[in-house]
Coordinates of C-alpha atoms and ligand atoms in Angstrom, one line a residue:
M1 CA -5.7 18.3 13.2
T2 CA -7.3 17.5 16.6
T3 CA -9.0 14.2 15.7
S4 CA -9.5 11.8 12.9
R5 CA -12.9 10.9 14.2
I6 CA -15.6 12.7 12.4
A7 CA -18.9 11.4 13.8
G8 CA -21.6 10.8 11.2
F9 CA -19.4 11.5 8.2
Y10 CA -20.8 8.5 6.2
N11 CA -24.4 9.8 6.6
L12 CA -23.7 13.3 5.3
P13 CA -24.9 14.1 1.8
L14 CA -21.9 14.1 -0.7
G15 CA -22.2 17.9 -1.1
E16 CA -21.7 18.5 2.7
R17 CA -18.7 16.2 3.3
L18 CA -16.0 18.7 2.1
D19 CA -17.5 21.4 4.3
K20 CA -17.5 19.1 7.2
L21 CA -13.9 18.1 6.4
A22 CA -12.8 21.7 6.2
K23 CA -14.4 22.5 9.5
S24 CA -12.9 19.5 11.2
T25 CA -9.4 20.0 10.0
G26 CA -9.1 23.8 9.7
F27 CA -8.2 23.6 6.0
A28 CA -9.9 26.2 3.7
L29 CA -12.4 24.8 1.3
D30 CA -10.3 25.7 -1.7
E31 CA -7.4 23.7 -0.4
L32 CA -9.7 20.6 -0.5
A33 CA -11.2 21.6 -3.9
A34 CA -9.0 19.1 -5.7
F35 CA -11.0 16.3 -4.2
H36 CA -14.1 17.4 -6.0
S37 CA -12.5 18.3 -9.4
S38 CA -11.6 15.6 -11.9
G39 CA -8.0 15.9 -10.6
L40 CA -5.6 15.7 -13.5
T41 CA -6.4 17.8 -16.5
A42 CA -6.2 16.4 -20.0
D43 CA -3.3 18.8 -20.7
Q44 CA -1.4 17.6 -17.6
A45 CA -2.0 14.0 -18.5
N46 CA -0.7 14.7 -22.0
H47 CA 2.7 15.6 -20.5
M48 CA 2.8 12.4 -18.5
V49 CA 2.2 9.5 -21.0
E50 CA 2.4 8.9 -24.7
N51 CA -0.7 8.9 -26.9
S52 CA -2.7 10.4 -24.1
I53 CA -6.4 10.5 -24.9
G54 CA -7.8 11.6 -21.5
T55 CA -7.8 10.6 -17.8
F56 CA -9.3 7.8 -15.7
N57 CA -11.0 8.6 -12.4
L58 CA -11.5 6.4 -9.3
P59 CA -13.7 7.0 -6.2
L60 CA -11.8 8.7 -3.4
G61 CA -12.9 7.8 0.1
L62 CA -11.7 9.1 3.5
G63 CA -10.2 6.7 6.0
L64 CA -11.3 7.9 9.4
N65 CA -10.2 7.2 13.0
F66 CA -6.6 6.5 12.4
V67 CA -3.9 7.3 15.0
V68 CA -0.4 6.6 13.6
N69 CA 2.5 7.0 16.0
G70 CA 0.4 9.1 18.2
R71 CA -0.8 11.4 15.4
E72 CA -4.4 11.7 14.3
V73 CA -4.6 11.4 10.5
L74 CA -7.4 11.4 7.9
I75 CA -6.4 9.3 5.0
P76 CA -7.6 9.7 1.4
M77 CA -8.0 6.3 -0.3
A78 CA -8.5 5.8 -4.1
I79 CA -10.2 2.5 -4.7
E80 CA -13.2 1.2 -6.7
E81 CA -14.0 -1.7 -4.3
P82 CA -16.8 -1.2 -1.8
S83 CA -16.2 -2.0 1.9
V84 CA -12.5 -1.2 1.9
V85 CA -12.7 2.4 3.2
A86 CA -15.5 1.5 5.7
G87 CA -13.6 -1.6 6.9
A88 CA -10.2 0.2 7.4
S89 CA -12.0 3.1 9.2
F90 CA -13.9 0.7 11.5
M91 CA -10.8 -1.3 12.4
A92 CA -8.9 2.0 13.0
K93 CA -11.6 2.9 15.5
L94 CA -11.2 -0.5 17.3
A95 CA -7.4 0.0 17.4
R96 CA -7.7 3.5 18.8
T97 CA -8.3 2.4 22.4
G98 CA -5.2 0.1 22.2
G99 CA -3.2 3.2 21.3
G100 CA -3.7 3.2 17.5
F101 CA -0.9 2.1 15.1
T102 CA 2.9 2.1 16.1
V103 CA 5.1 2.1 13.1
T104 CA 8.8 1.9 12.5
T105 CA 10.7 2.4 9.2
S106 CA 14.2 1.5 8.2
A107 CA 16.4 4.0 6.3
P108 CA 15.0 4.8 2.8
E109 CA 17.6 2.6 1.1
M110 CA 16.9 1.3 -2.4
I111 CA 18.7 -1.4 -4.2
G112 CA 20.2 -0.9 -7.7
Q113 CA 21.3 -4.0 -9.6
I114 CA 24.1 -4.2 -12.1
Q115 CA 24.5 -7.4 -14.1
V116 CA 28.0 -8.2 -15.1
L117 CA 28.6 -10.9 -17.8
D118 CA 31.6 -12.5 -19.4
V119 CA 33.7 -12.3 -16.2
K120 CA 36.6 -14.8 -16.4
D121 CA 37.1 -15.2 -12.6
L122 CA 34.0 -14.4 -10.6
M123 CA 35.6 -14.6 -7.1
K124 CA 38.6 -12.5 -8.2
A125 CA 36.3 -9.9 -9.8
S126 CA 34.2 -9.8 -6.6
M127 CA 37.3 -9.1 -4.4
E128 CA 38.4 -6.4 -6.8
L129 CA 35.0 -4.7 -6.7
Y130 CA 35.1 -4.7 -2.9
E131 CA 38.6 -3.2 -3.0
H132 CA 37.3 -0.4 -5.2
K133 CA 34.1 0.1 -3.1
A134 CA 35.0 3.5 -1.7
E135 CA 35.8 4.9 -5.2
L136 CA 32.6 3.5 -6.7
L137 CA 30.4 5.0 -3.9
A138 CA 32.2 8.3 -4.3
E139 CA 31.4 8.2 -8.1
V140 CA 27.6 7.7 -7.3
N141 CA 27.8 10.5 -4.7
S142 CA 29.1 12.9 -7.3
I143 CA 25.9 12.6 -9.3
D144 CA 23.4 14.2 -7.0
P145 CA 24.7 16.9 -4.6
V146 CA 21.2 17.9 -3.5
L147 CA 20.4 14.4 -2.4
K148 CA 23.8 14.3 -0.5
K149 CA 22.9 17.7 1.1
F150 CA 19.7 16.2 2.4
G151 CA 21.5 13.3 4.0
G152 CA 21.0 10.8 1.2
G153 CA 23.6 9.0 -1.0
A154 CA 25.3 5.8 -1.7
R155 CA 25.6 3.6 1.4
D156 CA 27.0 0.3 0.3
L157 CA 28.0 -2.0 -2.5
E158 CA 27.3 -5.8 -2.3
V159 CA 28.6 -8.3 -4.8
R160 CA 26.6 -11.5 -5.5
I161 CA 27.6 -14.4 -7.6
I162 CA 24.6 -16.0 -9.4
E163 CA 25.9 -19.6 -9.7
E164 CA 23.2 -21.0 -11.8
S165 CA 21.1 -19.4 -14.5
P166 CA 19.9 -20.3 -18.1
I167 CA 23.1 -18.6 -19.3
G168 CA 25.4 -19.9 -16.7
S169 CA 27.0 -18.0 -13.8
F170 CA 27.5 -14.3 -13.6
L171 CA 28.1 -11.4 -11.2
V172 CA 25.5 -9.0 -9.8
V173 CA 26.5 -5.8 -8.0
H174 CA 24.0 -4.3 -5.6
L175 CA 24.2 -0.6 -5.0
I176 CA 22.5 0.4 -1.7
Y177 CA 21.3 4.0 -2.2
D178 CA 19.6 6.2 0.4
V179 CA 17.1 8.2 -1.6
R180 CA 15.6 10.1 1.4
D181 CA 12.0 11.4 0.5
A182 CA 12.0 10.2 -3.1
M183 CA 10.6 7.0 -4.3
G184 CA 14.1 6.8 -5.9
A185 CA 13.7 4.8 -9.1
N186 CA 15.2 7.6 -11.3
A187 CA 18.0 8.3 -8.8
V188 CA 18.9 4.5 -8.6
N189 CA 18.7 3.9 -12.3
T190 CA 20.9 6.9 -13.0
A191 CA 23.4 5.8 -10.5
C192 CA 23.5 2.2 -11.9
E193 CA 24.1 3.5 -15.4
K194 CA 27.0 5.8 -14.1
L195 CA 28.7 2.7 -12.4
A196 CA 28.6 0.6 -15.6
L197 CA 32.0 1.8 -17.0
P198 CA 34.0 1.7 -13.8
I199 CA 32.6 -1.8 -13.0
E200 CA 33.6 -3.0 -16.5
L201 CA 37.1 -1.6 -16.0
I202 CA 37.5 -3.3 -12.6
T203 CA 36.1 -6.7 -13.6
G204 CA 37.0 -6.9 -17.2
G205 CA 33.5 -8.1 -17.8
R206 CA 30.5 -6.7 -19.7
V207 CA 27.8 -4.7 -17.9
H208 CA 24.4 -5.7 -19.0
L209 CA 21.3 -4.6 -17.1
R210 CA 21.4 -1.6 -14.8
I211 CA 18.1 -1.2 -12.9
L212 CA 16.6 -0.9 -9.4
S213 CA 15.2 -4.0 -7.6
N214 CA 11.6 -3.8 -6.5
L215 CA 12.4 -6.4 -3.8
A216 CA 13.4 -3.4 -1.6
D217 CA 14.2 -5.3 1.5
H218 CA 16.4 -2.5 2.8
R219 CA 13.4 -0.1 2.9
L220 CA 11.0 -1.8 5.2
V221 CA 8.1 -0.6 7.2
K222 CA 6.7 -2.4 10.3
A223 CA 3.3 -1.5 11.7
S224 CA 1.7 -3.0 14.7
C225 CA -1.6 -2.5 16.6
T226 CA -3.4 -3.9 19.7
V227 CA -7.1 -4.4 19.7
L228 CA -8.5 -4.7 23.2
L229 CA -10.8 -7.7 23.8
K230 CA -13.8 -5.5 24.7
E231 CA -13.5 -3.9 21.3
L232 CA -13.7 -7.3 19.6
A233 CA -17.0 -8.5 21.0
F234 CA -19.9 -8.0 18.6
T235 CA -23.3 -9.2 17.4
S236 CA -23.3 -9.9 13.7
A237 CA -25.9 -8.5 11.3
D238 CA -27.6 -11.9 11.4
G239 CA -27.9 -11.9 15.1
R240 CA -25.0 -14.1 16.3
A241 CA -23.2 -12.9 19.4
F242 CA -19.4 -13.3 19.6
T243 CA -17.3 -12.6 22.7
G244 CA -14.0 -10.8 22.4
E245 CA -12.1 -14.0 23.1
Q246 CA -13.9 -15.8 20.3
V247 CA -13.3 -13.1 17.8
R248 CA -9.6 -12.9 18.8
D249 CA -9.1 -16.7 18.5
R250 CA -11.0 -17.0 15.2
I251 CA -8.8 -14.1 13.7
I252 CA -5.7 -15.9 14.8
E253 CA -7.0 -19.2 13.3
A254 CA -7.8 -17.3 10.1
W255 CA -4.2 -15.8 10.0
A256 CA -2.7 -19.3 10.6
F257 CA -4.3 -20.5 7.4
A258 CA -2.5 -17.7 5.4
A259 CA 0.7 -18.3 7.3
A260 CA 0.7 -22.0 6.2
D261 CA -0.9 -22.0 2.8
P262 CA 0.2 -20.0 -0.2
Y263 CA -3.3 -20.3 -1.8
R264 CA -4.8 -18.5 1.2
A265 CA -1.8 -16.2 1.7
A266 CA -2.3 -14.7 -1.8
T267 CA -5.9 -13.7 -0.9
H268 CA -4.9 -12.6 2.6
N269 CA -2.2 -10.3 1.2
K270 CA -4.6 -9.1 -1.5
G271 CA -6.7 -7.8 1.4
I272 CA -3.7 -6.0 2.8
M273 CA -3.0 -4.5 -0.6
N274 CA -6.6 -3.3 -0.8
G275 CA -5.7 -0.8 1.9
V276 CA -2.0 -0.2 0.9
D277 CA -2.7 0.5 -2.8
A278 CA -5.6 2.8 -2.1
V279 CA -3.3 5.3 -0.3
V280 CA -0.4 4.6 -2.7
I281 CA -2.6 5.5 -5.6
A282 CA -4.3 8.6 -3.8
T283 CA -0.8 10.0 -3.3
G284 CA 0.3 9.5 -6.9
N285 CA 2.9 6.8 -6.0
D286 CA 3.8 3.7 -8.1
W287 CA 1.5 0.9 -6.9
R288 CA 3.0 -1.6 -9.3
A289 CA 6.4 -1.2 -7.5
I290 CA 4.8 -1.7 -4.1
E291 CA 2.8 -4.8 -5.3
A292 CA 5.9 -6.4 -6.8
G293 CA 7.9 -5.7 -3.7
A294 CA 5.2 -7.0 -1.3
H295 CA 4.7 -10.3 -3.0
A296 CA 8.4 -10.9 -3.5
Y297 CA 9.0 -10.1 0.2
A298 CA 6.2 -12.5 1.1
S299 CA 8.2 -15.2 -0.6
R300 CA 11.6 -14.3 0.8
D301 CA 12.0 -17.6 2.7
G302 CA 11.3 -19.7 -0.4
R303 CA 7.7 -20.2 0.3
Y304 CA 4.9 -17.5 -0.2
T305 CA 3.3 -16.6 3.1
S306 CA 1.3 -13.9 5.0
L307 CA 2.8 -10.4 5.2
S308 CA 1.1 -10.0 8.5
T309 CA 1.1 -11.9 11.8
W310 CA -1.7 -12.0 14.4
G311 CA -1.5 -13.3 18.0
K312 CA -2.4 -12.4 21.5
D313 CA -0.4 -10.2 23.9
L314 CA 0.3 -10.9 27.6
D315 CA -3.1 -9.4 28.5
G316 CA -4.9 -11.6 26.1
N317 CA -5.6 -8.7 23.6
L318 CA -5.3 -9.2 19.9
S319 CA -2.0 -8.0 18.5
G320 CA -1.1 -7.6 14.8
Q321 CA 2.0 -6.8 12.8
L322 CA 2.6 -6.0 9.2
E323 CA 6.1 -5.9 7.7
M324 CA 6.7 -5.1 4.0
P325 CA 8.9 -3.0 1.7
M326 CA 7.4 0.5 1.1
T327 CA 9.0 2.4 -1.7
V328 CA 6.9 5.6 -1.7
G329 CA 8.1 9.1 -2.2
I330 CA 6.7 12.6 -1.5
I331 CA 8.8 14.5 -4.0
G332 CA 9.0 14.0 -7.7
G333 CA 6.8 12.1 -10.2
A334 CA 3.0 12.3 -9.9
T335 CA 3.1 13.2 -6.2
K336 CA 4.1 16.7 -7.2
V337 CA 2.0 16.9 -10.5
H338 CA -1.3 15.4 -9.7
P339 CA -3.6 17.9 -8.0
T340 CA -5.4 15.3 -6.0
A341 CA -2.2 13.6 -4.9
K342 CA -0.9 16.9 -3.7
A343 CA -4.1 17.7 -1.8
A344 CA -4.0 14.1 -0.3
L345 CA -0.4 14.6 1.0
R346 CA -1.4 18.0 2.4
L347 CA -4.5 16.7 4.1
M348 CA -2.4 13.9 5.8
G349 CA 0.1 16.5 6.9
V350 CA 2.9 14.3 5.7
K351 CA 6.4 15.7 5.9
T352 CA 8.6 12.7 5.0
A353 CA 8.4 9.6 2.8
A354 CA 8.8 7.6 6.1
E355 CA 5.7 9.2 7.5
L356 CA 3.7 8.3 4.4
A357 CA 5.0 4.7 4.5
S358 CA 3.9 4.5 8.1
I359 CA 0.4 5.7 7.3
I360 CA 0.1 3.2 4.3
A361 CA 1.2 0.3 6.4
S362 CA -1.3 1.1 9.1
V363 CA -4.1 1.2 6.5
G364 CA -2.8 -2.2 5.2
L365 CA -2.9 -3.8 8.7
A366 CA -6.4 -2.3 9.4
Q367 CA -7.7 -3.6 6.2
N368 CA -6.3 -7.0 6.9
L369 CA -8.0 -7.0 10.3
A370 CA -11.3 -5.9 8.7
A371 CA -11.2 -8.8 6.2
L372 CA -10.1 -11.4 8.9
R373 CA -12.8 -10.3 11.3
A374 CA -15.5 -10.6 8.8
L375 CA -14.3 -13.9 7.4
A376 CA -13.8 -15.4 10.8
T377 CA -17.2 -14.4 12.1
E378 CA -20.2 -13.5 10.0
G379 CA -18.6 -14.1 6.6
I380 CA -17.5 -11.5 4.0
Q381 CA -20.8 -11.3 2.0
L382 CA -23.2 -10.0 4.6
G383 CA -21.4 -6.6 5.0
H384 CA -20.2 -6.5 1.4
M385 CA -23.5 -7.2 -0.2
S386 CA -25.4 -3.9 0.4
L387 CA -22.5 -1.9 -1.0
H388 CA -22.1 -4.4 -3.9
A389 CA -25.9 -4.2 -4.5
R390 CA -25.6 -0.5 -5.0
Q391 CA -23.0 -0.9 -7.8
V392 CA -25.2 -3.6 -9.4
A393 CA -28.2 -1.2 -9.2
I394 CA -26.1 1.6 -10.9
A395 CA -25.0 -0.9 -13.6
A396 CA -28.7 -1.8 -14.2
G397 CA -29.5 2.0 -14.8
A398 CA -30.7 3.1 -11.4
T399 CA -30.1 6.8 -10.7
G400 CA -30.5 9.0 -7.6
M401 CA -32.9 7.7 -5.0
Q402 CA -33.5 4.6 -7.0
I403 CA -30.0 3.3 -6.3
D404 CA -30.6 2.7 -2.6
E405 CA -34.2 1.5 -3.2
V406 CA -33.2 -1.1 -5.8
A407 CA -30.2 -2.2 -3.7
A408 CA -32.3 -2.7 -0.5
H409 CA -34.8 -4.7 -2.5
M410 CA -32.0 -7.1 -3.8
V411 CA -30.5 -7.4 -0.3
A412 CA -33.9 -8.3 1.2
E413 CA -34.4 -10.9 -1.5
K414 CA -30.8 -12.2 -1.1
T415 CA -30.4 -12.0 -4.9
I416 CA -27.8 -9.5 -6.1
R417 CA -27.7 -9.7 -9.9
I418 CA -28.0 -7.3 -12.7
D419 CA -31.1 -9.0 -14.2
K420 CA -32.8 -8.8 -10.7
A421 CA -32.0 -5.1 -10.6
E422 CA -33.3 -4.5 -14.0
E423 CA -36.5 -6.4 -13.0
I424 CA -37.0 -4.3 -9.9
L425 CA -36.3 -1.0 -11.8
K426 CA -39.0 -2.0 -14.4
E427 CA -41.5 -2.7 -11.6
M428 CA -40.7 0.7 -10.0
K429 CA -41.4 2.5 -13.3
Ligands
MEV501 C1 -11.3 -8.9 -1.1 O1 -11.0 -7.9 -1.9 C2 -10.2 -9.2 -0.1 C3 -10.4 -10.4 0.8 O2 -10.6 -11.5 0.0 C4 -9.2 -10.5 1.7 C5 -9.1 -11.8 2.5 O3 -9.6 -12.8 2.1 O4 -8.4 -11.8 3.5 C6 -11.7 -10.3 1.7

């Protein structure tokens, strides 16, 4: 792909957007066809969950303007909320002149937990587990020779003593397992189950739970971007002019609120997850795992806080970072079954799970910036309302051309409610 900027994409009629995408990317139209189909068939769905009675669709928007680690990338985003795709794309455009998004990832190491109960001497059992560490890791590595061949495998074993719990103290063994390009839940859970017997023999205890931890703090992604001051200056829809310095400082003040207050941090992080989840879902990954990991990581110091940080660099430009666990895969599960997920991965040209994690974190950071910029200047409702009004118009029964007409009417009257939309529709008829 030469560029992720496709001028005028938003204004194209729906029927022309795939043609434009094909022309801009060099993909054949049939390679993109999955985006216009209903995606998963009822038959495919039937093999995925129990009691299947159908499928559930979400809108799929295209995140534009992203440059991630120097690579232009168009990003499919599955989300029902208006403004998210537009917001992320707009912020990616502002970040481009500062070099786009720079992202680093740690090794794709997951944590598997093994709970050991009824151990007589916790310290002694811990020491013995460490003495047998090499054998235990070798046991795990015998399970999956393919993962081993691709450079993955058991990396470490950590023993923790939980001193206080409702049932008293017990041992927890952490298996650190490099799962390469998989999300890794199955691999980790299998490995934990395999370790149960040897751990019981070593400790004399009783192994209880054997399951991965979603607080995947060994599998982190860190995205950063710089937005030049000249990109930040703007005049709001209601005519207020903001300088770049003003917008920068207001964004930093808004971030400080989230950094200090868990009530605000929850909403701030929700905005980050608007972007993150949209790409996680579009690629068939487990968004519940990512959500759980994100919020647990945001509380890692004992107080829930912002996942991102915003400040100014030495030249006075706005500089942002987002760090969070990112347990996504590109092999296995729905990523390889769901036709839309497969097309999404192909469109982004993603070759490794780390590359996908980098793209997702960039969208999360861009989305956070979009929310902070709006909140810190003109307020969130001004931009949000015209898109929201269209949804209200549809809910009131507007179709085709009526949708924009009813929405515009409601925005002009500053009343966006279903009864208002119904009233306008009635007048139109
Ligand atoms: C809405 O979905 C997300 C925001 O509330 C995020 C934020 O407040 O930062 C706008």
